[in-house]
């Protein structure tokens, strides 16, 4: 735990008692504050109370009297589409609103660091797609290199739930736009921006607000090194703003598909090869085509981001290359579940929108595609240009029939359930094909989350393989 010591003896309100909320309450208490907690869920409040915390409805008149600050969980709206009523009350009263990420950056460094040979460092990763894989890959490379490291934030543990930093340690944080938008302190040593595509637009009031939330990590965070994906204009703009010129190697531009040779420092992947260039010279090259845990151009972009981040720490290309090959990938993100008769079964349940599904569909040459669920605005029309590798689609869930109308000439079967889709795809797949779950839809029609949907896919695949 990272004790939050900046509020000794003060009453601090904590709104939302999920993973980050309870970790925040514990950290505040350890630092000498008096946390006052609330969550609309009676079950969450009961759990907090069993730990000895005071729960009080913060929306009642006078509930905020004597409160010094309000710490809110990332999923609770604070501005758009409209502020939560408790946050609105804090704003009206002038009570500072923060989140656990802001508290982490205010609390992580301690006087103990003065005795360290190498102070702990923080790498923070944000972007629309690939954040989790990039974060996990950085963490994996650091472990392979023998560096002490912890991973937290939007993946794994809450940021305040990790252990205090030790000599030479590197903390890797995955940060969502919800987390970067509100944090009152953002001071990573290295910040990574993977890419940008439309998401959470109602929460950020459009693409401009969404990009602005991501940009805060760099513009207000002031990292020593910025790793910026420049495959979209927003990334190009941000890299341009942060760098003093093309030769400024404090900004490392990364790309999957573009050749980036005219910059002080760049890392890019083309035709399956990662290249590092510095000041007009190629420094290293890695063949990514045979790396099983990083299939497809989108994962090659993740590899470039992770490579650039750890190279900033002085880790050598050979160590990074070896770590790439031992990286197993994350569950539900291009996860190899099994193989039979030359047919691979890939779980990409995290592909909940058109953009992420398009990247999955471009990663394999011959696909039996399982898609569907609770469709999002716009359906899957945007995937039509990426269906050339799809032998047949197997559609499930609430939007199965809507998706079928948008597939054009692509053969399809309306299966409704995961069990039927997996069984049919496995029976019809030929050697060299991939049975790919990339739903392009939310899971909430049939499952509580994308993880449970992916788990069901894995269970059905294992049943097929055992049959």
XYZ file of C-alpha atoms in Angstrom:
467
model
C 0.000 0.000 0.000
C 1.070 3.590 -0.729
C 0.015 5.661 2.313
C -1.520 9.028 1.389
C 0.044 11.388 3.924
C -1.050 14.763 2.581
C -4.309 14.914 4.609
C -3.329 14.194 8.236
C -6.319 14.467 10.571
C -8.638 15.663 7.783
C -11.974 14.258 6.653
C -11.715 13.002 3.078
C -14.778 11.773 1.208
C -14.401 8.699 -1.029
C -17.130 8.147 -3.639
C -17.371 4.694 -5.217
C -16.139 1.593 -3.427
C -14.891 -0.661 -6.169
C -11.286 -1.827 -6.411
C -9.750 1.644 -6.557
C -12.187 3.152 -4.037
C -11.453 0.739 -1.214
C -7.713 0.865 -1.920
C -7.947 4.666 -1.709
C -9.781 4.519 1.619
C -7.139 2.198 3.078
C -4.308 4.421 1.829
C -5.932 7.539 3.278
C -6.437 5.850 6.650
C -2.819 4.623 6.655
C -1.685 8.202 6.053
C -3.629 9.623 8.994
C -6.752 10.906 7.245
C -10.350 10.136 8.254
C -12.082 8.640 5.195
C -15.861 9.062 4.852
C -17.157 6.575 2.276
C -20.203 6.184 0.059
C -21.432 3.904 -2.702
C -24.984 3.460 -3.955
C -24.511 -0.296 -3.610
C -25.510 -1.630 -0.193
C -23.248 -4.628 -0.756
C -20.227 -2.359 -1.380
C -21.006 -0.317 1.741
C -21.346 -3.462 3.844
C -17.939 -4.668 2.667
C -16.384 -1.310 3.601
C -18.048 -1.291 6.990
C -16.670 -4.741 7.807
C -13.226 -3.138 7.451
C -14.198 -0.489 10.002
C -14.861 2.399 7.600
C -17.606 4.984 8.139
C -20.194 5.097 5.349
C -22.346 8.203 4.987
C -24.679 9.276 2.196
C -22.696 12.136 0.705
C -25.677 13.436 -1.268
C -27.623 14.482 1.831
C -27.748 18.094 2.967
C -24.777 18.922 5.166
C -22.993 15.640 4.395
C -20.023 17.505 2.911
C -19.539 19.768 5.942
C -15.950 19.532 7.153
C -14.835 17.547 4.101
C -11.420 18.669 2.781
C -11.401 16.765 -0.531
C -13.543 14.336 -2.525
C -11.830 11.334 -4.123
C -13.985 9.708 -6.787
C -13.781 6.413 -8.667
C -13.050 6.709 -12.410
C -16.386 5.328 -13.612
C -18.420 8.113 -11.953
C -19.135 11.082 -14.285
C -17.803 14.396 -13.026
C -18.626 16.636 -16.003
C -20.354 14.944 -18.971
C -23.000 13.861 -19.707
C -23.688 15.478 -16.299
C -21.877 15.429 -12.961
C -22.831 12.902 -10.334
C -24.884 14.671 -7.652
C -22.167 14.267 -4.993
C -19.480 15.621 -7.317
C -21.789 18.476 -8.321
C -22.162 19.373 -4.635
C -18.379 19.331 -4.159
C -17.881 21.566 -7.195
C -20.482 24.034 -5.902
C -18.790 24.142 -2.486
C -15.280 24.492 -3.887
C -14.138 21.163 -2.427
C -11.230 19.804 -4.510
C -12.133 16.680 -6.501
C -9.406 14.146 -7.283
C -8.939 10.436 -7.948
C -6.592 7.702 -6.815
C -4.143 8.401 -9.652
C -3.723 11.987 -8.501
C -3.137 10.765 -4.952
C -0.633 8.177 -6.164
C 1.547 10.751 -7.890
C 1.385 12.981 -4.788
C 2.317 10.137 -2.449
C 4.614 7.670 -4.204
C 7.954 9.436 -3.623
C 9.231 9.308 -0.030
C 12.301 10.363 1.936
C 13.491 6.734 1.806
C 14.447 7.331 -1.815
C 17.378 9.505 -0.725
C 19.231 6.305 0.211
C 18.539 4.590 -3.126
C 21.165 4.317 -5.872
C 18.404 4.485 -8.498
C 15.097 6.146 -7.520
C 11.942 4.294 -8.600
C 10.455 5.394 -11.910
C 6.941 5.397 -13.305
C 5.889 4.502 -16.845
C 2.284 5.506 -17.610
C 0.471 4.109 -20.664
C -2.672 5.566 -22.222
C -4.461 5.475 -25.588
C -7.623 3.968 -27.079
C -6.510 0.452 -27.988
C -3.589 -1.683 -26.875
C -3.098 -0.073 -23.447
C -3.383 -3.303 -21.506
C -1.182 -5.338 -23.839
C 1.448 -2.594 -23.967
C 1.418 -2.230 -20.173
C 1.688 -5.976 -19.614
C 4.434 -6.274 -22.237
C 6.513 -3.507 -20.639
C 6.109 -5.227 -17.274
C 7.124 -8.567 -18.806
C 10.250 -7.124 -20.445
C 11.291 -5.494 -17.175
C 10.894 -8.812 -15.354
C 12.893 -10.594 -18.051
C 15.622 -7.973 -17.681
C 15.781 -8.565 -13.935
C 14.372 -5.169 -12.995
C 12.044 -4.954 -9.977
C 8.629 -3.901 -11.264
C 4.945 -3.658 -10.389
C 1.929 -3.113 -12.636
C -1.258 -1.277 -11.612
C -3.897 1.294 -12.552
C -6.524 0.214 -15.056
C -5.005 -3.279 -15.019
C -4.199 -5.468 -12.045
C -4.244 -3.650 -8.699
C -5.296 -0.115 -7.903
C -2.409 2.354 -8.019
C -2.488 2.940 -4.253
C -2.637 -0.780 -3.539
C 0.907 -1.550 -4.725
C 3.924 -1.836 -2.448
C 6.146 1.215 -1.801
C 8.850 1.616 -4.410
C 12.252 0.018 -3.860
C 15.705 0.829 -5.240
C 15.695 0.672 -9.047
C 12.046 -0.341 -9.349
C 9.817 0.587 -12.284
C 6.063 0.994 -11.794
C 3.980 0.497 -14.951
C 0.529 2.127 -14.890
C -2.229 1.644 -17.416
C -4.339 4.813 -17.360
C -7.735 5.292 -18.976
C -9.096 8.637 -20.127
C -11.377 8.601 -17.072
C -8.285 8.475 -14.860
C -6.117 11.018 -16.686
C -8.928 13.548 -17.087
C -9.448 14.194 -13.379
C -6.115 13.472 -11.649
C -4.777 16.645 -10.027
C -1.200 15.346 -10.204
C 0.317 13.523 -13.199
C 4.105 13.203 -13.124
C 5.270 10.029 -14.890
C 8.915 9.653 -15.851
C 7.930 8.062 -19.171
C 4.491 8.474 -20.762
C 3.171 6.338 -23.621
C 0.345 7.178 -26.049
C -0.605 4.199 -28.231
C -3.318 5.516 -30.572
C -6.687 7.249 -30.684
C -10.055 6.069 -32.004
C -13.608 7.083 -31.014
C -14.645 5.787 -27.587
C -16.392 7.087 -24.453
C -17.572 10.106 -26.464
C -20.613 10.757 -24.280
C -18.389 10.887 -21.186
C -15.969 13.357 -22.816
C -18.507 15.317 -24.892
C -16.930 14.296 -28.210
C -13.553 13.445 -29.709
C -12.017 16.761 -28.685
C -12.738 16.150 -25.030
C -11.586 12.541 -25.298
C -8.256 13.543 -26.821
C -7.847 16.348 -24.288
C -8.232 13.823 -21.458
C -5.439 11.664 -22.916
C -3.257 14.676 -23.684
C -3.212 15.784 -20.022
C -0.778 12.971 -19.206
C 1.776 14.663 -21.468
C 0.945 18.360 -21.434
C 0.461 18.568 -17.657
C 2.485 15.520 -16.691
C 5.719 16.763 -18.242
C 7.381 13.332 -18.638
C 11.126 13.111 -19.193
C 10.415 10.934 -22.219
C 7.245 10.731 -24.308
C 6.477 7.734 -26.539
C 3.845 8.840 -29.045
C 1.953 6.774 -31.616
C 1.723 8.912 -34.742
C -0.571 6.815 -36.922
C -3.386 9.310 -36.288
C -3.299 13.069 -36.667
C -3.851 13.556 -32.929
C -0.627 11.704 -32.160
C 1.246 13.699 -34.785
C -0.098 16.909 -33.292
C 0.884 15.943 -29.751
C 4.387 14.850 -30.787
C 4.785 18.152 -32.594
C 3.737 20.118 -29.533
C 6.027 18.249 -27.160
C 9.172 18.278 -29.293
C 11.396 21.292 -29.927
C 12.039 19.960 -33.414
C 12.307 16.765 -35.438
C 15.662 15.933 -33.821
C 14.390 16.225 -30.241
C 14.835 12.692 -28.921
C 12.835 13.349 -25.767
C 9.892 12.386 -27.989
C 10.013 8.878 -29.474
C 7.585 8.534 -32.362
C 6.192 5.061 -32.991
C 4.161 3.615 -35.856
C 2.786 0.405 -37.267
C 3.037 0.836 -41.018
C 4.913 4.114 -41.461
C 8.645 4.461 -41.998
C 9.921 7.063 -39.516
C 13.547 7.861 -40.321
C 13.730 11.652 -40.152
C 13.499 12.059 -36.384
C 15.838 12.089 -33.406
C 14.383 8.814 -32.149
C 11.717 6.578 -33.684
C 10.526 2.987 -33.531
C 8.296 1.541 -36.234
C 7.078 -1.782 -37.591
C 6.659 -2.535 -41.294
C 5.965 -5.905 -42.921
C 6.478 -7.631 -39.591
C 9.854 -6.078 -38.741
C 10.423 -3.632 -35.878
C 13.122 -1.021 -36.491
C 14.705 1.475 -34.115
C 16.214 4.632 -35.653
C 18.217 7.313 -33.871
C 19.605 10.443 -35.484
C 19.389 9.037 -38.991
C 20.836 5.590 -38.222
C 19.151 2.238 -37.739
C 20.100 0.928 -34.295
C 18.236 -2.373 -34.146
C 15.760 -4.612 -35.947
C 13.498 -7.399 -34.643
C 11.485 -9.895 -36.695
C 8.028 -9.891 -35.079
C 6.438 -12.361 -37.477
C 7.349 -15.402 -35.394
C 6.369 -13.903 -32.026
C 3.282 -15.931 -31.053
C 1.988 -13.578 -28.344
C 1.940 -10.500 -30.611
C 0.042 -11.344 -33.814
C -1.021 -8.666 -36.291
C -0.214 -5.052 -37.030
C -2.031 -3.749 -33.936
C 0.145 -5.891 -31.689
C 3.215 -4.784 -33.626
C 2.269 -1.235 -32.656
C 2.075 -2.382 -29.033
C 5.507 -3.955 -29.417
C 6.916 -0.669 -30.738
C 5.464 1.254 -27.791
C 6.816 -1.193 -25.225
C 10.200 -1.369 -26.957
C 10.546 2.428 -26.949
C 9.552 2.693 -23.282
C 12.068 0.142 -22.019
C 14.826 1.351 -24.352
C 14.399 4.695 -22.574
C 15.494 2.841 -19.436
C 18.600 1.456 -21.143
C 17.427 -2.126 -21.701
C 19.154 -3.654 -24.727
C 17.448 -4.822 -27.952
C 18.521 -8.477 -27.518
C 16.942 -8.641 -24.057
C 13.759 -7.067 -25.421
C 13.626 -9.475 -28.380
C 13.951 -12.510 -26.093
C 11.200 -11.138 -23.855
C 8.905 -10.644 -26.866
C 9.164 -14.352 -27.633
C 8.336 -15.396 -24.065
C 5.324 -13.050 -23.800
C 2.148 -15.127 -23.625
C -0.247 -12.235 -24.250
C -3.249 -11.264 -22.139
C -6.493 -13.178 -21.720
C -9.222 -12.027 -24.129
C -6.755 -10.081 -26.316
C -5.588 -12.154 -29.310
C -5.259 -15.064 -26.864
C -4.360 -18.418 -28.382
C -6.755 -20.855 -26.678
C -5.808 -24.049 -28.520
C -5.145 -25.733 -31.847
C -6.435 -28.823 -33.606
C -5.747 -30.132 -37.098
C -4.018 -26.933 -38.151
C -6.926 -24.774 -36.914
C -6.136 -22.181 -34.228
C -8.739 -20.811 -31.817
C -8.194 -17.145 -30.849
C -10.050 -15.301 -28.075
C -10.255 -11.541 -28.669
C -13.353 -10.906 -26.563
C -11.927 -7.473 -25.673
C -12.625 -6.397 -29.276
C -15.857 -4.699 -28.229
C -15.927 -2.012 -30.927
C -15.458 -1.785 -34.683
C -11.932 -0.385 -34.505
C -10.551 -3.134 -32.284
C -12.401 -5.843 -34.241
C -10.943 -4.468 -37.491
C -7.433 -4.860 -36.074
C -8.171 -8.458 -35.093
C -9.575 -9.249 -38.546
C -6.428 -7.901 -40.181
C -4.155 -10.082 -38.035
C -4.946 -13.427 -39.687
C -5.140 -14.541 -43.351
C -8.077 -17.007 -43.134
C -10.787 -16.567 -40.518
C -13.935 -18.217 -39.193
C -15.307 -15.175 -37.379
C -17.544 -15.291 -34.289
C -19.156 -11.877 -33.760
C -22.147 -10.245 -32.137
C -23.551 -9.247 -28.795
C -25.041 -5.904 -27.878
C -24.250 -3.820 -30.942
C -23.055 -0.236 -30.721
C -24.143 2.839 -32.693
C -23.282 2.450 -36.361
C -23.328 -1.339 -36.295
C -20.467 -3.041 -38.163
C -20.581 -1.160 -41.473
C -17.033 0.023 -40.798
C -15.796 -3.581 -40.873
C -16.869 -4.324 -44.443
C -13.456 -3.355 -45.934
C -11.791 -5.821 -43.548
C -13.868 -8.913 -44.288
C -11.747 -10.217 -47.173
C -10.082 -12.853 -44.968
C -13.375 -14.055 -43.463
C -14.499 -17.429 -44.825
C -17.709 -17.276 -42.811
C -19.233 -15.335 -39.918
C -20.996 -17.015 -36.993
C -23.276 -14.480 -35.313
C -24.398 -14.506 -31.684
C -26.382 -12.400 -29.270
C -28.841 -9.542 -29.477
C -27.453 -7.970 -32.664
C -26.919 -11.161 -34.675
C -29.600 -10.387 -37.253
C -28.635 -6.717 -37.502
C -25.018 -7.711 -38.131
C -26.118 -10.208 -40.786
C -27.696 -7.381 -42.821
C -24.369 -5.522 -42.899
C -22.052 -8.351 -44.011
C -22.554 -7.902 -47.755
C -21.496 -11.041 -49.618
C -19.731 -12.627 -46.649
C -21.333 -16.012 -45.812
C -22.846 -16.187 -42.351
C -24.790 -18.334 -39.914
C -27.003 -16.960 -37.144
C -25.998 -19.118 -34.186
C -27.350 -17.033 -31.287
C -25.269 -18.822 -28.633
C -21.523 -19.152 -28.131
C -21.759 -22.925 -27.835
C -23.395 -23.305 -31.235
C -21.074 -20.774 -32.881
C -17.915 -22.498 -31.640
C -19.207 -25.960 -32.528
C -20.186 -24.928 -36.079
C -17.016 -22.941 -36.738
C -14.829 -25.776 -35.471
C -16.685 -28.339 -37.594
C -16.364 -26.263 -40.756
C -12.850 -24.840 -40.277
C -10.040 -26.152 -42.478
C -6.328 -26.449 -41.754
C -4.648 -23.040 -41.833
C -7.769 -21.193 -40.699
C -8.368 -19.363 -37.423
C -11.590 -19.498 -35.411
C -11.628 -15.945 -34.096
C -13.867 -14.437 -31.432
C -13.811 -10.692 -32.138
C -17.370 -9.611 -31.241
C -17.374 -5.926 -32.338
C -20.088 -5.498 -29.707
C -20.624 -5.164 -25.990
C -21.282 -8.301 -23.958
C -24.133 -7.185 -21.730
C -26.918 -8.973 -23.598
C -25.623 -12.411 -22.588
C -22.696 -11.833 -20.198
C -21.873 -9.410 -17.351
C -18.589 -8.399 -19.023
C -16.247 -9.219 -21.898
C -14.156 -11.445 -19.607
C -17.067 -13.798 -18.948
C -17.814 -13.887 -22.670
C -14.201 -14.791 -23.395
C -14.231 -17.405 -20.658
C -17.283 -19.014 -22.260
C -15.539 -19.068 -25.637
C -12.498 -20.730 -24.049
C -14.695 -23.299 -22.297
C -16.524 -24.150 -25.526
C -13.219 -24.468 -27.397
C -11.814 -26.780 -24.729
C -14.949 -28.907 -25.007
C -14.429 -29.164 -28.778
C -10.739 -30.003 -28.398
C -11.503 -32.691 -25.805
C -14.275 -34.229 -27.914
